[in-house]
């Protein structure tokens, strides 16, 4: 499912917290989400961040 989140200015591919690639225009980063985690690239800090996500959303 492709949707556009106008409040957060980003396109999201949504599949019940499975694979998601998001671009957040305000934070200037791409976030790739897997079932219980995501890998984020922070363009300002030039780093990749691995963080937990999608918990409690089932």
CSV table of C-alpha atoms in Angstrom, one decimal:
chain,number,residue,atom,x,y,z
A,1,UNK,CA,0.0,0.0,0.0
A,2,UNK,CA,1.4,3.4,-1.0
A,3,UNK,CA,0.1,6.4,0.9
A,4,UNK,CA,1.2,10.1,1.3
A,5,UNK,CA,1.3,11.5,4.8
A,6,UNK,CA,0.7,15.2,4.3
A,7,UNK,CA,1.3,16.1,7.9
A,8,UNK,CA,4.8,14.6,7.8
A,9,UNK,CA,5.4,15.3,4.1
A,10,UNK,CA,6.4,11.8,3.1
A,11,UNK,CA,5.4,8.9,1.1
A,12,UNK,CA,5.0,5.6,3.0
A,13,UNK,CA,4.7,2.1,1.7
A,14,UNK,CA,2.6,0.4,4.4
A,15,UNK,CA,2.4,-3.4,4.9
A,16,UNK,CA,1.6,-3.9,8.6
A,17,UNK,CA,5.0,-3.0,9.8
A,18,UNK,CA,6.8,-5.3,7.4
A,19,UNK,CA,9.1,-3.6,4.8
A,20,UNK,CA,8.8,0.2,4.6
A,21,UNK,CA,11.0,2.7,2.8
A,22,UNK,CA,10.1,6.3,3.8
A,23,UNK,CA,11.6,9.7,3.0
A,24,UNK,CA,10.9,12.4,5.6
A,25,UNK,CA,11.3,15.7,3.9
A,26,UNK,CA,11.7,17.7,7.1
A,27,UNK,CA,14.3,15.5,8.7
A,28,UNK,CA,16.0,14.8,5.3
A,29,UNK,CA,16.3,11.1,5.8
A,30,UNK,CA,15.3,7.8,4.4
A,31,UNK,CA,14.0,5.2,6.8
A,32,UNK,CA,13.9,1.5,5.9
A,33,UNK,CA,11.7,-0.3,8.3
A,34,UNK,CA,11.5,-4.1,8.9
A,35,UNK,CA,9.2,-5.9,11.2
A,36,UNK,CA,10.5,-4.7,14.5
A,37,UNK,CA,13.3,-2.3,13.6
A,38,UNK,CA,14.3,0.3,11.1
A,39,UNK,CA,17.6,1.6,9.6
A,40,UNK,CA,17.6,5.4,9.2
A,41,UNK,CA,20.1,7.6,7.4
A,42,UNK,CA,20.5,11.0,9.0
A,43,UNK,CA,21.7,13.4,6.3
A,44,UNK,CA,22.6,16.1,8.7
A,45,UNK,CA,24.8,13.9,10.9
A,46,UNK,CA,25.9,11.7,8.0
A,47,UNK,CA,25.2,8.6,10.0
A,48,UNK,CA,23.1,5.5,9.8
A,49,UNK,CA,20.9,4.9,12.9
A,50,UNK,CA,19.4,1.5,13.8
A,51,UNK,CA,16.4,1.8,16.1
A,52,UNK,CA,13.5,-0.2,17.2
A,53,UNK,CA,10.1,0.6,15.7
A,54,UNK,CA,6.6,-0.8,15.1
A,55,UNK,CA,6.2,-2.1,18.7
A,56,UNK,CA,2.7,-1.9,20.2
A,57,UNK,CA,1.2,-1.1,16.8
A,58,UNK,CA,-0.3,-4.6,16.2
